[in-house]
Structure formats: structure tokens, C-alpha cells
Short mmCIF file of N, CA and C in Angstrom, two decimals:
data_model
loop_
_atom_site.label_atom_id
_atom_site.label_comp_id
_atom_site.label_asym_id
_atom_site.label_seq_id
_atom_site.Cartn_x
_atom_site.Cartn_y
_atom_site.Cartn_z
N UNK G 1 -15.58 -117.76 52.35
CA UNK G 1 -14.68 -116.64 52.37
C UNK G 1 -15.33 -115.43 53.01
N UNK G 2 -16.54 -115.15 52.62
CA UNK G 2 -17.23 -113.99 53.20
C UNK G 2 -17.53 -114.19 54.68
N UNK G 3 -17.88 -115.40 55.05
CA UNK G 3 -18.15 -115.68 56.47
C UNK G 3 -16.89 -115.47 57.31
N UNK G 4 -15.76 -115.94 56.80
CA UNK G 4 -14.50 -115.76 57.52
C UNK G 4 -14.12 -114.29 57.63
N UNK G 5 -14.37 -113.52 56.57
CA UNK G 5 -14.07 -112.09 56.61
C UNK G 5 -14.96 -111.38 57.62
N UNK G 6 -16.23 -111.76 57.67
CA UNK G 6 -17.14 -111.14 58.65
C UNK G 6 -16.75 -111.49 60.08
N UNK G 7 -16.30 -112.73 60.29
CA UNK G 7 -15.92 -113.14 61.63
C UNK G 7 -14.64 -112.45 62.09
N UNK G 8 -13.75 -112.15 61.18
CA UNK G 8 -12.48 -111.52 61.53
C UNK G 8 -12.58 -110.01 61.65
N UNK G 9 -13.59 -109.41 61.05
CA UNK G 9 -13.71 -107.96 61.01
C UNK G 9 -13.77 -107.35 62.41
N UNK G 10 -14.63 -107.86 63.25
CA UNK G 10 -14.80 -107.29 64.58
C UNK G 10 -13.55 -107.40 65.45
N UNK G 11 -12.91 -108.55 65.58
CA UNK G 11 -11.70 -108.60 66.41
C UNK G 11 -10.56 -107.74 65.89
N UNK G 12 -10.40 -107.67 64.58
CA UNK G 12 -9.32 -106.85 64.02
C UNK G 12 -9.57 -105.38 64.32
N UNK G 13 -10.78 -104.92 64.09
CA UNK G 13 -11.09 -103.52 64.33
C UNK G 13 -11.04 -103.16 65.81
N UNK G 14 -11.53 -104.04 66.67
CA UNK G 14 -11.50 -103.75 68.11
C UNK G 14 -10.08 -103.68 68.63
N UNK G 15 -9.23 -104.58 68.21
CA UNK G 15 -7.85 -104.59 68.67
C UNK G 15 -7.09 -103.36 68.19
N UNK G 16 -7.22 -103.04 66.92
CA UNK G 16 -6.50 -101.88 66.40
C UNK G 16 -7.06 -100.58 66.95
N UNK G 17 -8.35 -100.50 67.16
CA UNK G 17 -8.94 -99.29 67.73
C UNK G 17 -8.50 -99.09 69.18
N UNK G 18 -8.47 -100.14 69.96
CA UNK G 18 -8.04 -100.03 71.35
C UNK G 18 -6.57 -99.60 71.45
N UNK G 19 -5.72 -100.20 70.64
CA UNK G 19 -4.30 -99.82 70.66
C UNK G 19 -4.11 -98.40 70.12
N UNK G 20 -4.84 -98.05 69.08
CA UNK G 20 -4.72 -96.70 68.51
C UNK G 20 -5.19 -95.63 69.48
N UNK G 21 -6.29 -95.88 70.17
CA UNK G 21 -6.77 -94.90 71.14
C UNK G 21 -5.82 -94.76 72.32
N UNK G 22 -5.15 -95.82 72.70
CA UNK G 22 -4.18 -95.75 73.79
C UNK G 22 -2.95 -94.93 73.39
N UNK G 23 -2.62 -94.90 72.10
CA UNK G 23 -1.46 -94.14 71.64
C UNK G 23 -1.77 -92.69 71.32
N UNK G 24 -3.04 -92.32 71.23
CA UNK G 24 -3.41 -90.95 70.86
C UNK G 24 -2.85 -89.87 71.79
N UNK G 25 -2.84 -90.05 73.10
CA UNK G 25 -2.25 -88.99 73.95
C UNK G 25 -0.77 -88.76 73.66
N UNK G 26 -0.04 -89.81 73.35
CA UNK G 26 1.38 -89.65 73.02
C UNK G 26 1.57 -88.98 71.67
N UNK G 27 0.71 -89.28 70.71
CA UNK G 27 0.82 -88.68 69.39
C UNK G 27 0.38 -87.21 69.45
N UNK G 28 -0.66 -86.93 70.19
CA UNK G 28 -1.18 -85.56 70.28
C UNK G 28 -0.26 -84.62 71.03
N UNK G 29 0.41 -85.07 72.06
CA UNK G 29 1.29 -84.21 72.85
C UNK G 29 2.73 -84.39 72.45
N UNK G 30 3.05 -84.18 71.21
CA UNK G 30 4.37 -84.47 70.69
C UNK G 30 5.46 -83.51 71.11
N UNK G 31 5.14 -82.23 71.35
CA UNK G 31 6.17 -81.24 71.67
C UNK G 31 6.38 -81.04 73.16
N UNK G 32 5.84 -81.91 73.97
CA UNK G 32 5.99 -81.80 75.41
C UNK G 32 7.40 -82.23 75.81
N UNK G 33 8.09 -81.43 76.61
CA UNK G 33 9.44 -81.83 77.03
C UNK G 33 9.40 -83.15 77.82
N UNK G 34 10.36 -84.01 77.55
CA UNK G 34 10.42 -85.30 78.21
C UNK G 34 9.83 -86.43 77.38
N UNK G 35 9.17 -86.09 76.29
CA UNK G 35 8.55 -87.10 75.42
C UNK G 35 9.24 -87.17 74.07
N UNK G 36 10.53 -86.85 74.03
CA UNK G 36 11.26 -86.82 72.76
C UNK G 36 11.37 -88.20 72.12
N UNK G 37 11.38 -89.23 72.92
CA UNK G 37 11.48 -90.60 72.39
C UNK G 37 10.09 -91.22 72.21
N UNK G 38 9.19 -90.93 73.12
CA UNK G 38 7.86 -91.57 73.09
C UNK G 38 7.02 -91.10 71.91
N UNK G 39 7.09 -89.82 71.55
CA UNK G 39 6.25 -89.31 70.46
C UNK G 39 6.59 -89.97 69.11
N UNK G 40 7.86 -89.97 68.67
CA UNK G 40 8.14 -90.64 67.39
C UNK G 40 7.82 -92.13 67.41
N UNK G 41 8.06 -92.77 68.55
CA UNK G 41 7.75 -94.19 68.66
C UNK G 41 6.25 -94.43 68.53
N UNK G 42 5.44 -93.57 69.16
CA UNK G 42 3.99 -93.71 69.07
C UNK G 42 3.50 -93.47 67.65
N UNK G 43 4.12 -92.54 66.94
CA UNK G 43 3.72 -92.27 65.55
C UNK G 43 4.03 -93.48 64.67
N UNK G 44 5.19 -94.07 64.86
CA UNK G 44 5.57 -95.24 64.07
C UNK G 44 4.65 -96.43 64.38
N UNK G 45 4.38 -96.64 65.66
CA UNK G 45 3.50 -97.75 66.03
C UNK G 45 2.10 -97.55 65.48
N UNK G 46 1.60 -96.32 65.56
CA UNK G 46 0.26 -96.03 65.03
C UNK G 46 0.21 -96.21 63.52
N UNK G 47 1.26 -95.80 62.81
CA UNK G 47 1.32 -96.00 61.37
C UNK G 47 1.36 -97.48 61.01
N UNK G 48 2.14 -98.24 61.74
CA UNK G 48 2.19 -99.69 61.50
C UNK G 48 0.88 -100.37 61.81
N UNK G 49 0.22 -99.91 62.85
CA UNK G 49 -1.09 -100.46 63.21
C UNK G 49 -2.11 -100.18 62.12
N UNK G 50 -2.11 -98.97 61.61
CA UNK G 50 -3.04 -98.62 60.53
C UNK G 50 -2.74 -99.43 59.26
N UNK G 51 -1.46 -99.53 58.92
CA UNK G 51 -1.07 -100.28 57.73
C UNK G 51 -1.44 -101.75 57.85
N UNK G 52 -1.13 -102.36 58.99
CA UNK G 52 -1.43 -103.79 59.15
C UNK G 52 -2.92 -104.05 59.18
N UNK G 53 -3.70 -103.11 59.74
CA UNK G 53 -5.15 -103.27 59.75
C UNK G 53 -5.71 -103.22 58.33
N UNK G 54 -5.26 -102.27 57.55
CA UNK G 54 -5.73 -102.17 56.17
C UNK G 54 -5.32 -103.39 55.35
N UNK G 55 -4.09 -103.86 55.56
CA UNK G 55 -3.65 -105.07 54.84
C UNK G 55 -4.48 -106.28 55.24
N UNK G 56 -4.77 -106.39 56.53
CA UNK G 56 -5.55 -107.51 57.03
C UNK G 56 -6.99 -107.48 56.52
N UNK G 57 -7.55 -106.30 56.36
CA UNK G 57 -8.96 -106.20 55.96
C UNK G 57 -9.16 -106.26 54.46
N UNK G 58 -8.18 -105.80 53.67
CA UNK G 58 -8.40 -105.70 52.24
C UNK G 58 -7.47 -106.59 51.41
N UNK G 59 -6.20 -106.61 51.71
CA UNK G 59 -5.25 -107.32 50.87
C UNK G 59 -5.30 -108.83 51.11
N UNK G 60 -5.34 -109.25 52.36
CA UNK G 60 -5.35 -110.69 52.66
C UNK G 60 -6.56 -111.41 52.07
N UNK G 61 -7.79 -110.90 52.23
CA UNK G 61 -8.91 -111.60 51.59
C UNK G 61 -8.79 -111.66 50.07
N UNK G 62 -8.24 -110.60 49.47
CA UNK G 62 -8.04 -110.60 48.03
C UNK G 62 -7.04 -111.67 47.62
N UNK G 63 -5.96 -111.80 48.38
CA UNK G 63 -4.98 -112.85 48.08
C UNK G 63 -5.57 -114.23 48.26
N UNK G 64 -6.37 -114.42 49.31
CA UNK G 64 -7.01 -115.71 49.51
C UNK G 64 -7.91 -116.07 48.34
N UNK G 65 -8.70 -115.12 47.88
CA UNK G 65 -9.59 -115.39 46.74
C UNK G 65 -8.79 -115.67 45.48
N UNK G 66 -7.73 -114.93 45.27
CA UNK G 66 -6.91 -115.13 44.07
C UNK G 66 -6.24 -116.50 44.09
N UNK G 67 -5.70 -116.89 45.21
CA UNK G 67 -5.02 -118.18 45.30
C UNK G 67 -5.99 -119.35 45.32
N UNK G 68 -7.21 -119.14 45.80
CA UNK G 68 -8.19 -120.22 45.85
C UNK G 68 -8.70 -120.59 44.47
N UNK G 69 -8.57 -119.70 43.51
CA UNK G 69 -9.06 -119.97 42.16
C UNK G 69 -8.12 -120.87 41.38
N UNK G 70 -6.84 -120.91 41.77
CA UNK G 70 -5.86 -121.74 41.07
C UNK G 70 -5.99 -123.18 41.50
N UNK G 71 -5.74 -124.11 40.60
CA UNK G 71 -5.73 -125.52 41.01
C UNK G 71 -4.56 -125.78 41.96
N UNK G 72 -4.70 -126.75 42.80
CA UNK G 72 -3.69 -127.07 43.80
C UNK G 72 -2.37 -127.49 43.17
N UNK G 73 -2.42 -128.15 42.03
CA UNK G 73 -1.19 -128.62 41.39
C UNK G 73 -0.30 -127.47 40.92
N UNK G 74 -0.88 -126.33 40.62
CA UNK G 74 -0.09 -125.17 40.20
C UNK G 74 0.60 -124.54 41.40
N UNK G 75 -0.06 -124.50 42.55
CA UNK G 75 0.49 -123.85 43.73
C UNK G 75 1.58 -124.66 44.40
N UNK G 76 1.50 -125.99 44.33
CA UNK G 76 2.47 -126.84 45.02
C UNK G 76 3.32 -127.56 43.96
N UNK G 77 4.60 -127.17 43.87
CA UNK G 77 5.43 -127.85 42.86
C UNK G 77 5.72 -129.29 43.29
N UNK G 78 5.86 -130.15 42.29
CA UNK G 78 6.17 -131.55 42.57
C UNK G 78 7.64 -131.70 42.89
N UNK G 79 7.96 -132.70 43.70
CA UNK G 79 9.35 -132.98 44.04
C UNK G 79 10.05 -133.63 42.85
N UNK G 80 11.33 -133.29 42.74
CA UNK G 80 12.13 -133.93 41.69
C UNK G 80 12.41 -135.37 42.09
N UNK G 81 12.24 -136.28 41.16
CA UNK G 81 12.42 -137.70 41.46
C UNK G 81 13.83 -138.14 41.23
#
């Protein structure tokens, strides 16, 4: 589990950082005429990027650990005969 988290850390952070840095000029120049649509869209995309990065780094590994502790028979219901 820890090895997988370490291997995923770098690609997740690099991807989100690259996309976030590309959106910064649109977020920073919000009141510029002609950018009435681009600024709110960039803010929403940046918020989603931040949220998905945090979920990917903290919530998903926690869920994996929690579900890995349960026996397989509890997670997979049997078919009705």
C-alpha cells in the first residue's frame, strides 16, 4: 500500500501542478474585459483540480486500507440460488 502511494504521488502532483499553473493567468486576471466566461470557468476547474488531488492523495488510500481489512466474503455478496 505504501509503495503504491509513493509511486502515485509524483505523477498526481506533477499533473495537477502543471494544469493549475496553466490556469493561474486566467484566475489572476479575472476583471479583464473579454474574460467574463474564462475566469469563472478557470476558477471552477482549479477548484475541481484541487479537490480531486486531495481526494486522490488522502481519501483513496484510506478507503483502500479500510476495505483491505475486511474479508472478501463480506465485500462480495453471494448470488441467490
